[in-house]
mmCIF file of C-alpha atoms and ligand atoms in Angstrom:
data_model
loop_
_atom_site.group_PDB
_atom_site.id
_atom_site.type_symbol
_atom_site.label_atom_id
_atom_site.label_comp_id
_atom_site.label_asym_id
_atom_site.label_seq_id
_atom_site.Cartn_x
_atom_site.Cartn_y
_atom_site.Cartn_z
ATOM 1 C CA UNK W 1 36.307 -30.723 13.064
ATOM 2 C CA UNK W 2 34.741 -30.212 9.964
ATOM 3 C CA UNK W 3 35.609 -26.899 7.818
ATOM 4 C CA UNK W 4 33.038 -24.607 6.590
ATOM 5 C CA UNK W 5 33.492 -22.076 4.654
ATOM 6 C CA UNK W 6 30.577 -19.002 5.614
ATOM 7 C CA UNK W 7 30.195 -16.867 2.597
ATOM 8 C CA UNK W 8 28.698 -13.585 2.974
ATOM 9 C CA UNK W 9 28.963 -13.138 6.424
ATOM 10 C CA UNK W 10 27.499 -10.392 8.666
ATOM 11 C CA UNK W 11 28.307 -9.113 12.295
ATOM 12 C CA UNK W 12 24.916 -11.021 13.090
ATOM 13 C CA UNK W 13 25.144 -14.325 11.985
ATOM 14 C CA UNK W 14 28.345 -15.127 13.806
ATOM 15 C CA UNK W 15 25.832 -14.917 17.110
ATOM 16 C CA UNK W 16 24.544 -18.114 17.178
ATOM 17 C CA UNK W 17 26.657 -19.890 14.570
ATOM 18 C CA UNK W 18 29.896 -19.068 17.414
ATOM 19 C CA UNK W 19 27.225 -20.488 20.072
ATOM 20 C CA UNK W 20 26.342 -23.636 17.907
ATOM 21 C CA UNK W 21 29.116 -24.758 15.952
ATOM 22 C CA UNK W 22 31.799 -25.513 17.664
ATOM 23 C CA UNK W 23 29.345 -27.725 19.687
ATOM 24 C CA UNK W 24 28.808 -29.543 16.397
ATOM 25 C CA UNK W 25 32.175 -30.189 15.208
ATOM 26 C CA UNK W 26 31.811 -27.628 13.014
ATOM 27 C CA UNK W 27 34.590 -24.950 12.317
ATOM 28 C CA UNK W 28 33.927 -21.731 10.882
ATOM 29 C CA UNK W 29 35.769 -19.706 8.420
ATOM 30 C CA UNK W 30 33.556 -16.124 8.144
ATOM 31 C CA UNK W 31 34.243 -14.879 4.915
ATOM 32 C CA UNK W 32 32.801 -11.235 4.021
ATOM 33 C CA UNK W 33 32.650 -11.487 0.507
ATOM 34 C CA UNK W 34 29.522 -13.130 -1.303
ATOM 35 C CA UNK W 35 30.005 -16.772 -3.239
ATOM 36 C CA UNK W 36 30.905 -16.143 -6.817
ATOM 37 C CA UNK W 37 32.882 -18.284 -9.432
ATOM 38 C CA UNK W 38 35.973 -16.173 -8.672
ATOM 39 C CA UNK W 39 35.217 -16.198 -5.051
ATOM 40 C CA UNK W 40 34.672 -19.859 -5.085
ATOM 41 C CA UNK W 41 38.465 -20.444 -4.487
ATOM 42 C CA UNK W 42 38.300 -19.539 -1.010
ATOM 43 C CA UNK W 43 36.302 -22.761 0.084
ATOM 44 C CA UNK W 44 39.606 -24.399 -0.666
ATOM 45 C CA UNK W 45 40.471 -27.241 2.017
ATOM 46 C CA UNK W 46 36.966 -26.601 3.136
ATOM 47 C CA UNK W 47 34.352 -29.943 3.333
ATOM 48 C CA UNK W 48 31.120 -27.798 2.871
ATOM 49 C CA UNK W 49 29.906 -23.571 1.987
ATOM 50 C CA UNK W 50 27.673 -22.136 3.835
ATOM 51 C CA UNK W 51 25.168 -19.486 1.795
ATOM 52 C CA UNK W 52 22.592 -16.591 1.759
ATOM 53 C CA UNK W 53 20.379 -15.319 -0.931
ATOM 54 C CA UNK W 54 22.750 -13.715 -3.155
ATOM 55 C CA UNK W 55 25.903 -15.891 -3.445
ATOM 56 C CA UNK W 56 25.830 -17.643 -6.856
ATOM 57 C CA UNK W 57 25.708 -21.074 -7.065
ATOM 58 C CA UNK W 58 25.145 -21.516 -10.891
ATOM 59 C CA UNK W 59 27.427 -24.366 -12.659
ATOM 60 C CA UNK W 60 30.661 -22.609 -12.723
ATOM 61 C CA UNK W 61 30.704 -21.942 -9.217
ATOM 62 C CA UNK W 62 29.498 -25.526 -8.540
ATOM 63 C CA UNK W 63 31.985 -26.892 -10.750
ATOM 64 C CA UNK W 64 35.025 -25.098 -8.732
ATOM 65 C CA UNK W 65 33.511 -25.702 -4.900
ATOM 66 C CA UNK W 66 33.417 -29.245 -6.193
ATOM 67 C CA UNK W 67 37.101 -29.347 -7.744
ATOM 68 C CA UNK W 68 38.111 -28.192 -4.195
ATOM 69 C CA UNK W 69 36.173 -30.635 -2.589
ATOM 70 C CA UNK W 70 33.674 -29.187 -1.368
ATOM 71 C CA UNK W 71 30.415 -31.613 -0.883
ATOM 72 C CA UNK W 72 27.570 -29.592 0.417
ATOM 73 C CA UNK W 73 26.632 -25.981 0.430
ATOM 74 C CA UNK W 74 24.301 -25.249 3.139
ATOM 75 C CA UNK W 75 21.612 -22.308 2.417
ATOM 76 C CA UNK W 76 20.706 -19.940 5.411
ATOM 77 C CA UNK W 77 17.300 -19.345 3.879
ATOM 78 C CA UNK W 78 14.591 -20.716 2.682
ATOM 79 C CA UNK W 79 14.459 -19.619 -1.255
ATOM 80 C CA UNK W 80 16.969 -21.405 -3.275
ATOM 81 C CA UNK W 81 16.656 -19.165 -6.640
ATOM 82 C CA UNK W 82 20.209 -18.481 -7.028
ATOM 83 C CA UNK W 83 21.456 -22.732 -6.957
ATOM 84 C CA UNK W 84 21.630 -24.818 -10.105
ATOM 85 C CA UNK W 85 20.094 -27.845 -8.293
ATOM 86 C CA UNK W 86 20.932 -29.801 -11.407
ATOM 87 C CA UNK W 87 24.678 -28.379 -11.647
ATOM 88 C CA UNK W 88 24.717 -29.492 -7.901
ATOM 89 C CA UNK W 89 23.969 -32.482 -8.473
ATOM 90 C CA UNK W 90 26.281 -33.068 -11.561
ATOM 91 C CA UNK W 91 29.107 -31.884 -9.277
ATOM 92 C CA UNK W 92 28.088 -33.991 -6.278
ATOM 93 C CA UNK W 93 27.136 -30.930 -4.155
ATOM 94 C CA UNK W 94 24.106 -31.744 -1.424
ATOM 95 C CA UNK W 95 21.868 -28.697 -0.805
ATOM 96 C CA UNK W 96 20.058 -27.567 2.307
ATOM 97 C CA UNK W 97 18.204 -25.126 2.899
ATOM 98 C CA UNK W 98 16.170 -23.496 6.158
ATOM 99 C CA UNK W 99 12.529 -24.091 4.463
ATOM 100 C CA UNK W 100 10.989 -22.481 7.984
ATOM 101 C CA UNK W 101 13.195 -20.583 10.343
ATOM 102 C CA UNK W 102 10.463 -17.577 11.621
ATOM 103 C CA UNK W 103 7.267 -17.050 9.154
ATOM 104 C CA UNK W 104 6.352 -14.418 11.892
ATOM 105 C CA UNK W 105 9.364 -12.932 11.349
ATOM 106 C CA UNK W 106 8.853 -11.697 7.289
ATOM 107 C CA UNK W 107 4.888 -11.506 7.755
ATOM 108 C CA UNK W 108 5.386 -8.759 10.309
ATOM 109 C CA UNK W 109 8.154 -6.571 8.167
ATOM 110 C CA UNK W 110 5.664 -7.246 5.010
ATOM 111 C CA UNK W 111 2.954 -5.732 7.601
ATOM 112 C CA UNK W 112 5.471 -3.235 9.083
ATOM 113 C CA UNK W 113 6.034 -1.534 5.245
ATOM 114 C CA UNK W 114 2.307 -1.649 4.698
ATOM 115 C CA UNK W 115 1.268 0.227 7.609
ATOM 116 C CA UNK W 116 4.302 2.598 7.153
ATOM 117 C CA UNK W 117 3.017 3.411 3.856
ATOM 118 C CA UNK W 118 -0.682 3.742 4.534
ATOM 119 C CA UNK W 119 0.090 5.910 7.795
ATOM 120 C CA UNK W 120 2.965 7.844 6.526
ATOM 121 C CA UNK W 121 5.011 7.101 9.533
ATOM 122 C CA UNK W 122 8.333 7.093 7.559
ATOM 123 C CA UNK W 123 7.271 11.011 7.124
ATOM 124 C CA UNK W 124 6.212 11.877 10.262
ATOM 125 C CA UNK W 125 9.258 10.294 11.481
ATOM 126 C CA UNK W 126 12.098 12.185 9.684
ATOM 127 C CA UNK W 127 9.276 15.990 10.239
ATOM 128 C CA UNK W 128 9.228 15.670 13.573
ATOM 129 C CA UNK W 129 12.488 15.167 14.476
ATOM 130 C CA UNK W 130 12.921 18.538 12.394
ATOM 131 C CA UNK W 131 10.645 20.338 14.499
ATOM 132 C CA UNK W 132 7.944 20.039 11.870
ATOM 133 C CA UNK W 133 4.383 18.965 13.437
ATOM 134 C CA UNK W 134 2.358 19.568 10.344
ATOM 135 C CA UNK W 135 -0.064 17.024 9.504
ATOM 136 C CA UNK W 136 -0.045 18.741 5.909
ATOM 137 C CA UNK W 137 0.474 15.296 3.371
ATOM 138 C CA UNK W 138 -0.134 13.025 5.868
ATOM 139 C CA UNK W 139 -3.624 12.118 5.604
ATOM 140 C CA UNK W 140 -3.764 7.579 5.675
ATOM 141 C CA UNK W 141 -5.614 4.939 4.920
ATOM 142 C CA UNK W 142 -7.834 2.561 7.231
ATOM 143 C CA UNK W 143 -6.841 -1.699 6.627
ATOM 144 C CA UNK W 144 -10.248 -2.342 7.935
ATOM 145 C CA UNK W 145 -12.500 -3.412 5.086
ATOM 146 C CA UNK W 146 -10.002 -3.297 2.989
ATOM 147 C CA UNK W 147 -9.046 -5.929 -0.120
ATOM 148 C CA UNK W 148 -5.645 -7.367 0.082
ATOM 149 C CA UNK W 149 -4.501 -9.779 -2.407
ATOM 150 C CA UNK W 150 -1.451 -12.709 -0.801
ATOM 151 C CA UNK W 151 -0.091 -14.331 -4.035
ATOM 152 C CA UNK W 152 1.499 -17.392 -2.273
ATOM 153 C CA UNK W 153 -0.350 -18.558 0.913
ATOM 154 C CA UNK W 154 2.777 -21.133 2.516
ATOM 155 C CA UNK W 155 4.049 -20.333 5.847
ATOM 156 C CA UNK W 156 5.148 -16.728 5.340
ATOM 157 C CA UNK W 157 1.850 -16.035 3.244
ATOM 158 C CA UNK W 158 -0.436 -17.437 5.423
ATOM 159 C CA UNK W 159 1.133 -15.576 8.581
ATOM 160 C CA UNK W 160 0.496 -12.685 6.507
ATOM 161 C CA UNK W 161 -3.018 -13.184 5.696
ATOM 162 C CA UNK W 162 -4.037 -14.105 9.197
ATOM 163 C CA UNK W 163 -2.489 -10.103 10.374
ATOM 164 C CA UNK W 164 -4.049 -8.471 7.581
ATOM 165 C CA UNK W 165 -7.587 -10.728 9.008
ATOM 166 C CA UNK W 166 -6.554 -9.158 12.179
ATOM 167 C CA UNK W 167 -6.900 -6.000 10.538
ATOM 168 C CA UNK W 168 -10.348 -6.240 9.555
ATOM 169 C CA UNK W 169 -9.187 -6.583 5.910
ATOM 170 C CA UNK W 170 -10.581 -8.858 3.464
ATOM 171 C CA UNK W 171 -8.449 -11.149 2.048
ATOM 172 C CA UNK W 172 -7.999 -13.016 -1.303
ATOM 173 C CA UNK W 173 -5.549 -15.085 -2.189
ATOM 174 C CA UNK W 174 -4.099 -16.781 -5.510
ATOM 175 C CA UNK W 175 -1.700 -20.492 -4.576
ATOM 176 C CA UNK W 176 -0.923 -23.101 -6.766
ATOM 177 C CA UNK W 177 -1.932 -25.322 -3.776
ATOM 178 C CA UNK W 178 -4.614 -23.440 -1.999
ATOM 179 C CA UNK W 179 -5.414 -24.122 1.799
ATOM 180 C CA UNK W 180 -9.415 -23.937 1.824
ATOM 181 C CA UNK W 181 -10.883 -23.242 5.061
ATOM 182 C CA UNK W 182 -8.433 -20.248 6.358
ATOM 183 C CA UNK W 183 -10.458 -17.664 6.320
ATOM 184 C CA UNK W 184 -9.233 -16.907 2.689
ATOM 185 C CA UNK W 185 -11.037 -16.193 -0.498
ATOM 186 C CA UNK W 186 -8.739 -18.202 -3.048
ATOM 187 C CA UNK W 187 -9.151 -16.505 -6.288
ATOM 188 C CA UNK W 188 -7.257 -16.841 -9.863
ATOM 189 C CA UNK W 189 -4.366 -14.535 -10.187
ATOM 190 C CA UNK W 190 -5.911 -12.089 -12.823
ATOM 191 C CA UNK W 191 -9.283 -11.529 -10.148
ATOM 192 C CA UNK W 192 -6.613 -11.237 -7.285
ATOM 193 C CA UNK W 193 -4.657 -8.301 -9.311
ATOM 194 C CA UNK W 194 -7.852 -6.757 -10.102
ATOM 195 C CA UNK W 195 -9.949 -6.411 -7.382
ATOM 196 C CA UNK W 196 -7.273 -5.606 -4.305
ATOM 197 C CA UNK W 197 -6.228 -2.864 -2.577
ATOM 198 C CA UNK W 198 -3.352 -4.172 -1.532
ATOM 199 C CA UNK W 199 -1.074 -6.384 -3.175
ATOM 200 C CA UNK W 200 1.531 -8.833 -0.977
ATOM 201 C CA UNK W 201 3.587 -11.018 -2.787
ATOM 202 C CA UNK W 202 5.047 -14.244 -1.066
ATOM 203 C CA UNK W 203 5.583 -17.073 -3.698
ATOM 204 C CA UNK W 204 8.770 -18.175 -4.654
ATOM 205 C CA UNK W 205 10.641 -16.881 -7.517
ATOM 206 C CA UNK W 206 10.524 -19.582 -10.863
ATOM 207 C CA UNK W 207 10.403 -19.734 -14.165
ATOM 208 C CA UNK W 208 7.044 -19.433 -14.145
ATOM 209 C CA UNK W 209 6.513 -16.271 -11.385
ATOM 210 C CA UNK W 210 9.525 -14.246 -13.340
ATOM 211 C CA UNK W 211 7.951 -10.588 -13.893
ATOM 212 C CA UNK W 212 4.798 -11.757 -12.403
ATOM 213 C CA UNK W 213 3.848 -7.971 -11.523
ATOM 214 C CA UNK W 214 4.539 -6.714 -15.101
ATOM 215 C CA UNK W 215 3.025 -4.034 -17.549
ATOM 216 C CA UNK W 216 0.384 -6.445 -18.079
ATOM 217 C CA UNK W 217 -0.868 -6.959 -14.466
ATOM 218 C CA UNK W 218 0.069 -3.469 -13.625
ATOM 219 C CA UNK W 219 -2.589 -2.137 -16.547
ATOM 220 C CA UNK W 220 -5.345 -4.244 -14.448
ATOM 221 C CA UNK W 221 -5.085 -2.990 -11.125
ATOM 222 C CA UNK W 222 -7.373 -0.645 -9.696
ATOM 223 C CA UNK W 223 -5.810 2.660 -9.632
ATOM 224 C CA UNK W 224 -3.675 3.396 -6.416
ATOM 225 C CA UNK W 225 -3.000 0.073 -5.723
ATOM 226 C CA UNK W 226 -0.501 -0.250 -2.913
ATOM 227 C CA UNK W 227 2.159 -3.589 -3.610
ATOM 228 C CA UNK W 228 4.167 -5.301 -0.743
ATOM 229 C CA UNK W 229 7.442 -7.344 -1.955
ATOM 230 C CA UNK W 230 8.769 -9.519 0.802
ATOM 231 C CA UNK W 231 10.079 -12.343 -1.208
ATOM 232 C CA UNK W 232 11.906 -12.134 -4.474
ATOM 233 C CA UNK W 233 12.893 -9.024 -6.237
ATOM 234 C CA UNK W 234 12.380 -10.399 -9.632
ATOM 235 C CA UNK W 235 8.618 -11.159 -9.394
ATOM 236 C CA UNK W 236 8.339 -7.422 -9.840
ATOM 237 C CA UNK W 237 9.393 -5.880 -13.239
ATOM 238 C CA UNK W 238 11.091 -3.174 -11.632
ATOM 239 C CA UNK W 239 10.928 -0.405 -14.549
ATOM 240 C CA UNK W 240 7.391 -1.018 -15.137
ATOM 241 C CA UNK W 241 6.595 -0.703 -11.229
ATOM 242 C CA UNK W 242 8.622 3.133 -11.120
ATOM 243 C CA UNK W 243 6.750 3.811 -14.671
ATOM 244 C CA UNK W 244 3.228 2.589 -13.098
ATOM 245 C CA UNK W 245 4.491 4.689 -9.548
ATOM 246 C CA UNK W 246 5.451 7.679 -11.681
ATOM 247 C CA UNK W 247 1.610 7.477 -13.598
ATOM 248 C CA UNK W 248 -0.070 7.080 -9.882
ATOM 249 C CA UNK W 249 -1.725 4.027 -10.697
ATOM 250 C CA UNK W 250 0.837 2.642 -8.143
ATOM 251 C CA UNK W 251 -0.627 4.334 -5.027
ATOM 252 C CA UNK W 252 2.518 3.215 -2.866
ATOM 253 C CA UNK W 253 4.818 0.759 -2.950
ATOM 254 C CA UNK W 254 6.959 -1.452 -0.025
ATOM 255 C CA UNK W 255 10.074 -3.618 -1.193
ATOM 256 C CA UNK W 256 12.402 -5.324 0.861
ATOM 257 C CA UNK W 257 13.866 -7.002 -2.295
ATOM 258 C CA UNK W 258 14.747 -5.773 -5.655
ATOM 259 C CA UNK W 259 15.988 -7.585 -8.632
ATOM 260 C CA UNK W 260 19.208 -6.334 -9.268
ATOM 261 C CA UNK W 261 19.418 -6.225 -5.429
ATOM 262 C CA UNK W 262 22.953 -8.807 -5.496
ATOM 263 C CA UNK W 263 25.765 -6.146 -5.221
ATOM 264 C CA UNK W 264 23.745 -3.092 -3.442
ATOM 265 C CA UNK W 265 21.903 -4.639 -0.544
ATOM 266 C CA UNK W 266 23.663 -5.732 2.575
ATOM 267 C CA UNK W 267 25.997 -3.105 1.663
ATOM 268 C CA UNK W 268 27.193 0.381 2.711
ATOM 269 C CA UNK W 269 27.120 2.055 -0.749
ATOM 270 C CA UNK W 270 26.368 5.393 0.830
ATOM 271 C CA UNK W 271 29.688 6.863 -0.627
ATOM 272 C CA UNK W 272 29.456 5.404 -4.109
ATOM 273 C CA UNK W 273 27.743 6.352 -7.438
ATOM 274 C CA UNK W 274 24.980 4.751 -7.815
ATOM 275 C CA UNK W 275 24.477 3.258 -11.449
ATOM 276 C CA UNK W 276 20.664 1.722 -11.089
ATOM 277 C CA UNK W 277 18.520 4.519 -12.294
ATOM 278 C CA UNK W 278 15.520 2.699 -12.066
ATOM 279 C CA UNK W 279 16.555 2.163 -8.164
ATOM 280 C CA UNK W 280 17.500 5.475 -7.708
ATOM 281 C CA UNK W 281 14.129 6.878 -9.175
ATOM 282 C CA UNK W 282 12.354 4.607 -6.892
ATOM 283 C CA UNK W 283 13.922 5.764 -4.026
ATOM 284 C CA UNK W 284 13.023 9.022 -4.633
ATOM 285 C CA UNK W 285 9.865 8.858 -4.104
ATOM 286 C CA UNK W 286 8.239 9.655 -1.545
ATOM 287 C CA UNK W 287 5.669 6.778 -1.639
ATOM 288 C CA UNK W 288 7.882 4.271 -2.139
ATOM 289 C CA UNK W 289 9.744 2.470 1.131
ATOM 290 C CA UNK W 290 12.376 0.266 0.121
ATOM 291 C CA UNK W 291 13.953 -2.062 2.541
ATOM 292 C CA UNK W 292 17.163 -3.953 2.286
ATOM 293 C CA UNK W 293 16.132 -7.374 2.582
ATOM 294 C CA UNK W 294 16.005 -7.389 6.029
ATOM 295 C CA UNK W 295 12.083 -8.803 6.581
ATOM 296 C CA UNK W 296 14.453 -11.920 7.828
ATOM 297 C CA UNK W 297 16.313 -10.417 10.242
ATOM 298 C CA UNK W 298 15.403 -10.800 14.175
ATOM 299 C CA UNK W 299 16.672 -12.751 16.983
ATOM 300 C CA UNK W 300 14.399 -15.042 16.806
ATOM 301 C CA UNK W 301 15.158 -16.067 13.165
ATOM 302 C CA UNK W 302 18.526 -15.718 13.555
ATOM 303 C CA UNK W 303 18.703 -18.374 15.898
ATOM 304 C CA UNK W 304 16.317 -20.377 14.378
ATOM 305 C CA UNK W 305 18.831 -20.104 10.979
ATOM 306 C CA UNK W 306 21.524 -21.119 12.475
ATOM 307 C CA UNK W 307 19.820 -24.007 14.481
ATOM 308 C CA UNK W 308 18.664 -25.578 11.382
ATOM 309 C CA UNK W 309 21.660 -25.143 9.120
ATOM 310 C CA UNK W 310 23.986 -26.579 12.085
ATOM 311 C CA UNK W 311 21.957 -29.112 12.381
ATOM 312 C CA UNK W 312 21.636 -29.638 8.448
ATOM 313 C CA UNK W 313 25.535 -30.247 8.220
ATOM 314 C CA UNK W 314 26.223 -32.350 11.484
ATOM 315 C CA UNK W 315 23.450 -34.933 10.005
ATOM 316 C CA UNK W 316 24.796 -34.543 6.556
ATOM 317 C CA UNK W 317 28.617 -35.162 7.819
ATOM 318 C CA UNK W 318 27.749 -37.905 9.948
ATOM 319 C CA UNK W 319 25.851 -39.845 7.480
ATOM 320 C CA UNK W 320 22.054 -38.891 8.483
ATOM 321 C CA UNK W 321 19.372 -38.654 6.050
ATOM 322 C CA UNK W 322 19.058 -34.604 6.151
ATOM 323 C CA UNK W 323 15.342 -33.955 5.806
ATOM 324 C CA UNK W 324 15.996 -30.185 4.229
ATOM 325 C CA UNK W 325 18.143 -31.445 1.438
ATOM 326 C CA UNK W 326 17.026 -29.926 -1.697
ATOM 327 C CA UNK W 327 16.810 -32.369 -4.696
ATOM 328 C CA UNK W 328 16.508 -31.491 -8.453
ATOM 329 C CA UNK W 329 12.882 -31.697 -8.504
ATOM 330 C CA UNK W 330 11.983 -28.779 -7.154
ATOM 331 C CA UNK W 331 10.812 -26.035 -9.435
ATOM 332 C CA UNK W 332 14.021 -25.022 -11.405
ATOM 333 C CA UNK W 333 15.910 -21.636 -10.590
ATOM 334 C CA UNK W 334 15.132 -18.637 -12.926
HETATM 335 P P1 NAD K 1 6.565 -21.578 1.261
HETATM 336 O O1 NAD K 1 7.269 -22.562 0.394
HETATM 337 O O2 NAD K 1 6.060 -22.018 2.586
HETATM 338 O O3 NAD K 1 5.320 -20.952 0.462
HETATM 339 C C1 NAD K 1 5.355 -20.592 -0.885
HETATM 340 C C2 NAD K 1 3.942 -20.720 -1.411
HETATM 341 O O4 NAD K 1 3.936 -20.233 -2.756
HETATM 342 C C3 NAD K 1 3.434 -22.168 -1.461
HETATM 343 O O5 NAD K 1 2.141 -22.252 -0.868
HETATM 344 C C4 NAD K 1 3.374 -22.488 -2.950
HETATM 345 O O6 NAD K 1 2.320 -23.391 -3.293
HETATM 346 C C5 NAD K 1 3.133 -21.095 -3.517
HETATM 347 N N1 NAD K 1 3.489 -20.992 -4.925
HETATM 348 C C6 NAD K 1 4.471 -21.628 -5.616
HETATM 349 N N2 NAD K 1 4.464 -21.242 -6.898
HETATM 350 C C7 NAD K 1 3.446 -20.348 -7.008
HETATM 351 C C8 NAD K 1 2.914 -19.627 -8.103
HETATM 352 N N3 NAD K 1 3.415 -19.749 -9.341
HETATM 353 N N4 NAD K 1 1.871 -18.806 -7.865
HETATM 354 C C9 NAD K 1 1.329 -18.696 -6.629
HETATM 355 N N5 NAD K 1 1.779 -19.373 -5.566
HETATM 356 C C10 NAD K 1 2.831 -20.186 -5.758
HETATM 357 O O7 NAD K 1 7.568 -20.356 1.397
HETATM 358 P P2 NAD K 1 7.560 -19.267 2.572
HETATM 359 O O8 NAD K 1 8.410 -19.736 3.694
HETATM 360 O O9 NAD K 1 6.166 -18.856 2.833
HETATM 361 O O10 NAD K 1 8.360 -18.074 1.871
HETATM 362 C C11 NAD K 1 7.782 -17.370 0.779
HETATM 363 C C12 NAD K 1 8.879 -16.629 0.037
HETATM 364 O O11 NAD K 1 9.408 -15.601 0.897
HETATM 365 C C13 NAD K 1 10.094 -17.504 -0.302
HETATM 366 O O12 NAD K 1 9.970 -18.030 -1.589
HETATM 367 C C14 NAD K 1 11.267 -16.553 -0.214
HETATM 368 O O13 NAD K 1 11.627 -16.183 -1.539
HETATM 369 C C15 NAD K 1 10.742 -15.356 0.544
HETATM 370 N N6 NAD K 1 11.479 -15.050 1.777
HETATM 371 C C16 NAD K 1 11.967 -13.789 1.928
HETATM 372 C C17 NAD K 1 12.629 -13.446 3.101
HETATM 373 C C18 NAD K 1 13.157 -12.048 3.319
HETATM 374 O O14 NAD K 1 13.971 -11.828 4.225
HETATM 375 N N7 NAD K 1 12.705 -11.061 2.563
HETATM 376 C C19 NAD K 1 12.800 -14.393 4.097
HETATM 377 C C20 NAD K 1 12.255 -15.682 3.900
HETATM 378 C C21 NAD K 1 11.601 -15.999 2.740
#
């Protein structure tokens, strides 16, 4: 059997890794807490880490899985933001990744905050369960007819676009690589952050789409612009979205990511002081619906995760070419 060591682990991922990897060869060692440098230690006498989107794999960390002997980290997700994929490969660490586990399954929570902001539900929710049936402050918005801009049309992107079509929106979209001939109007970025309604972000975070919502797209939107954050916290400038929220040129705004979401999300931090003002003013308003980075998270993914990365480490320890390895190429972590 070959050891893994499963930083960062949740009641629901054991599910189907217990179901899968013993069937593999593949033991198991859950660990709660996330992959760090200092946490790195506990992959001792382990042959491979397995990883979500917040454990660090920057050089140091690298540098100690690989002193331990550790010669793969396997990612349960699809963006690899948070690995040095040139460290990794100094260190002789393989990476792979899940680059498709359930488009469906982020496209619909992207959908699910949008609709929850536009028809107040989140409101109507906690009122009537107080015995309140006013309809005072509840008054939506229609999709139909509607502009919304995707910034990214892959797999997730494209599900996306093809609901909000379903809508009876209009959709534009801004990719690096467009797909012509999906029912899409592909646009440059600066006419997509003009002219929408709605804006849904699903590119990956680089170099290059760091702060990509900043003071400087925010000052060309049209006023009441409703934004949709699905995939990376740090596309968004975070102070100058509350600062743009707090002016009402943000009309509403949906996150299921955050930038400085590493050591708050996933977390019960209910009983602690919370020290991210900018966070703490967001969720205060009543127009803003934050998420905890959850658009990932149903059965069908799940499985689908855990299917892939099992699959990822039995090829890589029996010698198999391992399709989903990530290689330094790929555009370089922020
Ligand atoms: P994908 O690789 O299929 O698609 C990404 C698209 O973005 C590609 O079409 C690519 O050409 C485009 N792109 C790259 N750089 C761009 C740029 N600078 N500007 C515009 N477009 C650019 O990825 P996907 O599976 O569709 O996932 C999209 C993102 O969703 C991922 O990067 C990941 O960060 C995020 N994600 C979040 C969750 C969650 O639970 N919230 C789950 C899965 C994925």
């Amino acid at each position: 059997m070959e050891k893994i060591a499963f930083f960062d682990a949740k009641s629901y991922d054991r599910t189907y890794f217990d179901q899968l990897a013993p069937k593999a060869g593949l033991e198991i060692r859950y660990l709660e807490t996330r992959l760090t440098p200092e946490t790195a230690v506990l992959a001792g006498d382990c042959a491979a880490v397995c990883v979500f989107v917040n454990d660090e794999l920057g050089e140091e960390t690298l540098a100690r899985l690989s002193e331990k002997g550790v010669r793969a980290a396997a990612l349960r997700c699809a963006g690899f933001n948070n690995v040095d994929l040139n460290a990794a490969e100094r260190h002789g660490v393989r990476v792979f990744r899940v680059p498709a586990y359930s488009p469906a399954s982020v496209a619909e929570h992207a959908m699910a905050l949008l609709l929850t902001l536009t028809r107040r539900t989140h409101r109507a929710f906690t009122r009537t369960r107080e015995r309140n049936f006013s309809l005072e402050g509840l008054v939506g918005t229609n999709l139909e007819h509607k502009i919304i801009g995707v910034v990214g049309t892959g797999k997730v992107g494209t599900r996306f676009a093809g609901i909000a079509r379903g809508f009876g929106a209009h959709v534009l979209a801004y990719d690096l690589e467009p797909k012509w001939g999906a029912g899409i109007e592909y646009v440059r970025l600066d006419e997509l952050i003009r002219r929408s309604d709605v804006i849904s972000l699903h590119c990956p975070l680089t170099p290059s789409t760091y702060h990509l919502l900043g003071r400087p797209a925010f000052h060309e939107m049209r006023d009441g612009v409703i934004i949709i954050n699905t995939s990376r916290g740090a596309l968004i400038d975070s102070e100058a979205l509350l600062d743009n929220v707090k002016s009402g040129k943000v009309g509403a705004a949906g996150l299921d990511v955050y930038e400085e979401e590493a050591d708050i999300f996933y977390e019960d931090v209910s009983s602690k002081v919370m020290r991210d003002d900018t966070l703490n003013l967001l969720l205060s308003q009543p127009n803003v619906l934050v998420t905890s980075h959850q658009a990932f998270l149903t059965s069908e993914a799940l499985r689908a995760i855990a299917e892939t990365t099992v699959d990822n480490l039995s090829r890589f320890f029996s010698g198999e070419r391992v399709e989903n390895e990530l290689h330094n190429r790929e555009p370089a972590p922020v």
